[in-house]
């Protein structure tokens, strides 16, 4: 009952098996244990950061000329006031293209575009179109009411100016 059979067929006592497991964990070095909580990308980024810091340590404290690497870093930095910023962004994004739907979608209140897999069939119950139509009608009515309210003032102002200049 106190025996453990391993895959290779060796019969070992339970105490010996537990001791072997303990030895196995002790053999793992500190580097492997520290890697367990991190991913490969994080480890790679950490190494790059250490290499960059070592490279910076070797450089002099003051820079009289701009070296090639620093110049590239400055060129890649995006500035808000840069008039060529949009062109540079379009060049960067030319490699990756966002998939878009080939159908024209009915307007909606949040101006959300349909997904690229949409088949072009409007399956709504009509609420969205009624809502947008009522909003547009309300705005149009307000604009017409404003024109009607100010029409008299405009005609009086025009008559007044006409009389001033043509006496």
GROMACS .gro file of C-alpha atoms in nm:
model
  167
    1UNK     CA    1   0.000   0.000   0.000
    2UNK     CA    2   0.293   0.238   0.056
    3UNK     CA    3   0.430   0.175  -0.293
    4UNK     CA    4   0.424   0.400  -0.600
    5UNK     CA    5   0.474   0.259  -0.948
    6UNK     CA    6   0.634   0.502  -1.192
    7UNK     CA    7   0.587   0.510  -1.567
    8UNK     CA    8   0.912   0.330  -1.633
    9UNK     CA    9   0.793   0.039  -1.415
   10UNK     CA   10   1.012   0.108  -1.112
   11UNK     CA   11   0.843   0.037  -0.778
   12UNK     CA   12   0.934   0.298  -0.517
   13UNK     CA   13   0.805   0.363  -0.166
   14UNK     CA   14   0.579   0.661  -0.113
   15UNK     CA   15   0.839   0.841   0.104
   16UNK     CA   16   1.104   0.806  -0.166
   17UNK     CA   17   0.861   0.939  -0.432
   18UNK     CA   18   0.775   1.246  -0.220
   19UNK     CA   19   1.143   1.309  -0.150
   20UNK     CA   20   1.223   1.288  -0.526
   21UNK     CA   21   0.949   1.542  -0.600
   22UNK     CA   22   1.094   1.777  -0.336
   23UNK     CA   23   1.442   1.739  -0.486
   24UNK     CA   24   1.301   1.813  -0.831
   25UNK     CA   25   1.152   2.145  -0.712
   26UNK     CA   26   1.477   2.239  -0.540
   27UNK     CA   27   1.668   2.178  -0.862
   28UNK     CA   28   1.469   2.441  -1.045
   29UNK     CA   29   1.685   2.749  -1.038
   30UNK     CA   30   1.572   3.096  -0.937
   31UNK     CA   31   1.545   3.214  -1.298
   32UNK     CA   32   1.288   2.950  -1.387
   33UNK     CA   33   1.086   3.025  -1.074
   34UNK     CA   34   1.086   3.397  -1.154
   35UNK     CA   35   0.971   3.324  -1.512
   36UNK     CA   36   0.656   3.146  -1.396
   37UNK     CA   37   0.472   3.470  -1.325
   38UNK     CA   38   0.566   3.636  -1.654
   39UNK     CA   39   0.503   3.583  -2.020
   40UNK     CA   40   0.760   3.554  -2.296
   41UNK     CA   41   0.684   3.904  -2.427
   42UNK     CA   42   0.734   4.065  -2.086
   43UNK     CA   43   1.068   3.889  -2.045
   44UNK     CA   44   1.174   4.004  -2.392
   45UNK     CA   45   1.071   4.364  -2.318
   46UNK     CA   46   1.261   4.356  -1.989
   47UNK     CA   47   1.576   4.233  -2.165
   48UNK     CA   48   1.545   4.506  -2.430
   49UNK     CA   49   1.503   4.766  -2.157
   50UNK     CA   50   1.817   4.644  -1.978
   51UNK     CA   51   2.016   4.645  -2.305
   52UNK     CA   52   1.895   4.999  -2.384
   53UNK     CA   53   1.991   5.119  -2.036
   54UNK     CA   54   2.339   4.960  -2.071
   55UNK     CA   55   2.382   5.135  -2.405
   56UNK     CA   56   2.279   5.468  -2.250
   57UNK     CA   57   2.529   5.418  -1.965
   58UNK     CA   58   2.814   5.396  -2.215
   59UNK     CA   59   2.720   5.722  -2.388
   60UNK     CA   60   2.862   6.054  -2.269
   61UNK     CA   61   2.643   6.272  -2.049
   62UNK     CA   62   2.631   6.561  -2.294
   63UNK     CA   63   2.549   6.521  -2.661
   64UNK     CA   64   2.702   6.764  -2.907
   65UNK     CA   65   2.575   6.587  -3.217
   66UNK     CA   66   2.265   6.383  -3.280
   67UNK     CA   67   2.345   6.021  -3.352
   68UNK     CA   68   2.146   5.811  -3.601
   69UNK     CA   69   1.940   5.620  -3.343
   70UNK     CA   70   1.834   5.934  -3.156
   71UNK     CA   71   1.747   6.102  -3.487
   72UNK     CA   72   1.518   5.809  -3.582
   73UNK     CA   73   1.353   5.828  -3.241
   74UNK     CA   74   1.282   6.198  -3.290
   75UNK     CA   75   1.142   6.139  -3.639
   76UNK     CA   76   0.900   5.872  -3.515
   77UNK     CA   77   0.758   6.097  -3.243
   78UNK     CA   78   0.419   6.239  -3.341
   79UNK     CA   79   0.345   6.603  -3.270
   80UNK     CA   80   0.002   6.764  -3.264
   81UNK     CA   81   0.105   7.074  -3.463
   82UNK     CA   82   0.276   6.878  -3.740
   83UNK     CA   83   0.107   6.953  -4.075
   84UNK     CA   84   0.233   6.624  -4.224
   85UNK     CA   85   0.100   6.415  -3.934
   86UNK     CA   86  -0.204   6.286  -4.123
   87UNK     CA   87   0.011   6.177  -4.417
   88UNK     CA   88   0.254   5.998  -4.187
   89UNK     CA   89  -0.032   5.819  -4.011
   90UNK     CA   90  -0.182   5.708  -4.342
   91UNK     CA   91   0.158   5.567  -4.447
   92UNK     CA   92   0.186   5.374  -4.120
   93UNK     CA   93  -0.165   5.237  -4.148
   94UNK     CA   94  -0.138   5.147  -4.516
   95UNK     CA   95  -0.015   4.800  -4.424
   96UNK     CA   96  -0.314   4.720  -4.204
   97UNK     CA   97  -0.655   4.776  -4.352
   98UNK     CA   98  -0.972   4.780  -4.148
   99UNK     CA   99  -1.243   4.560  -4.293
  100UNK     CA  100  -1.557   4.755  -4.378
  101UNK     CA  101  -1.907   4.660  -4.478
  102UNK     CA  102  -1.978   4.691  -4.852
  103UNK     CA  103  -2.342   4.793  -4.800
  104UNK     CA  104  -2.471   5.139  -4.708
  105UNK     CA  105  -2.640   5.125  -4.371
  106UNK     CA  106  -2.947   5.320  -4.266
  107UNK     CA  107  -2.859   5.609  -4.034
  108UNK     CA  108  -2.881   5.552  -3.662
  109UNK     CA  109  -2.877   5.786  -3.363
  110UNK     CA  110  -2.525   5.690  -3.254
  111UNK     CA  111  -2.371   5.692  -3.605
  112UNK     CA  112  -2.236   5.340  -3.556
  113UNK     CA  113  -2.122   5.168  -3.874
  114UNK     CA  114  -2.231   4.808  -3.930
  115UNK     CA  115  -1.982   4.527  -3.893
  116UNK     CA  116  -1.803   4.400  -4.202
  117UNK     CA  117  -2.005   4.078  -4.195
  118UNK     CA  118  -2.345   4.253  -4.218
  119UNK     CA  119  -2.548   4.123  -4.514
  120UNK     CA  120  -2.723   4.455  -4.592
  121UNK     CA  121  -3.069   4.355  -4.470
  122UNK     CA  122  -3.237   4.606  -4.237
  123UNK     CA  123  -3.402   4.397  -3.965
  124UNK     CA  124  -3.513   4.686  -3.743
  125UNK     CA  125  -3.870   4.752  -3.637
  126UNK     CA  126  -3.857   5.109  -3.772
  127UNK     CA  127  -3.812   5.282  -3.436
  128UNK     CA  128  -3.472   5.426  -3.524
  129UNK     CA  129  -3.590   5.578  -3.854
  130UNK     CA  130  -3.904   5.725  -3.689
  131UNK     CA  131  -3.691   5.875  -3.412
  132UNK     CA  132  -3.448   6.037  -3.657
  133UNK     CA  133  -3.733   6.160  -3.878
  134UNK     CA  134  -3.907   6.324  -3.580
  135UNK     CA  135  -3.581   6.490  -3.467
  136UNK     CA  136  -3.521   6.628  -3.816
  137UNK     CA  137  -3.880   6.754  -3.844
  138UNK     CA  138  -3.849   6.924  -3.506
  139UNK     CA  139  -3.528   7.099  -3.610
  140UNK     CA  140  -3.683   7.205  -3.941
  141UNK     CA  141  -3.993   7.341  -3.763
  142UNK     CA  142  -3.775   7.535  -3.518
  143UNK     CA  143  -3.576   7.684  -3.806
  144UNK     CA  144  -3.897   7.780  -3.990
  145UNK     CA  145  -4.043   7.935  -3.673
  146UNK     CA  146  -3.724   8.137  -3.622
  147UNK     CA  147  -3.741   8.262  -3.983
  148UNK     CA  148  -4.107   8.359  -3.940
  149UNK     CA  149  -4.030   8.542  -3.613
  150UNK     CA  150  -3.738   8.737  -3.757
  151UNK     CA  151  -3.888   8.809  -4.100
  152UNK     CA  152  -4.063   9.123  -3.984
  153UNK     CA  153  -3.749   9.254  -3.819
  154UNK     CA  154  -3.547   9.191  -4.135
  155UNK     CA  155  -3.797   9.367  -4.357
  156UNK     CA  156  -3.812   9.668  -4.119
  157UNK     CA  157  -3.431   9.679  -4.102
  158UNK     CA  158  -3.405   9.659  -4.481
  159UNK     CA  159  -3.663   9.939  -4.528
  160UNK     CA  160  -3.482  10.151  -4.269
  161UNK     CA  161  -3.143  10.105  -4.437
  162UNK     CA  162  -3.295  10.169  -4.780
  163UNK     CA  163  -3.443  10.496  -4.655
  164UNK     CA  164  -3.112  10.601  -4.499
  165UNK     CA  165  -2.912  10.551  -4.817
  166UNK     CA  166  -3.170  10.676  -5.067
  167UNK     CA  167  -3.291  11.008  -4.926
   0.00000   0.00000   0.00000
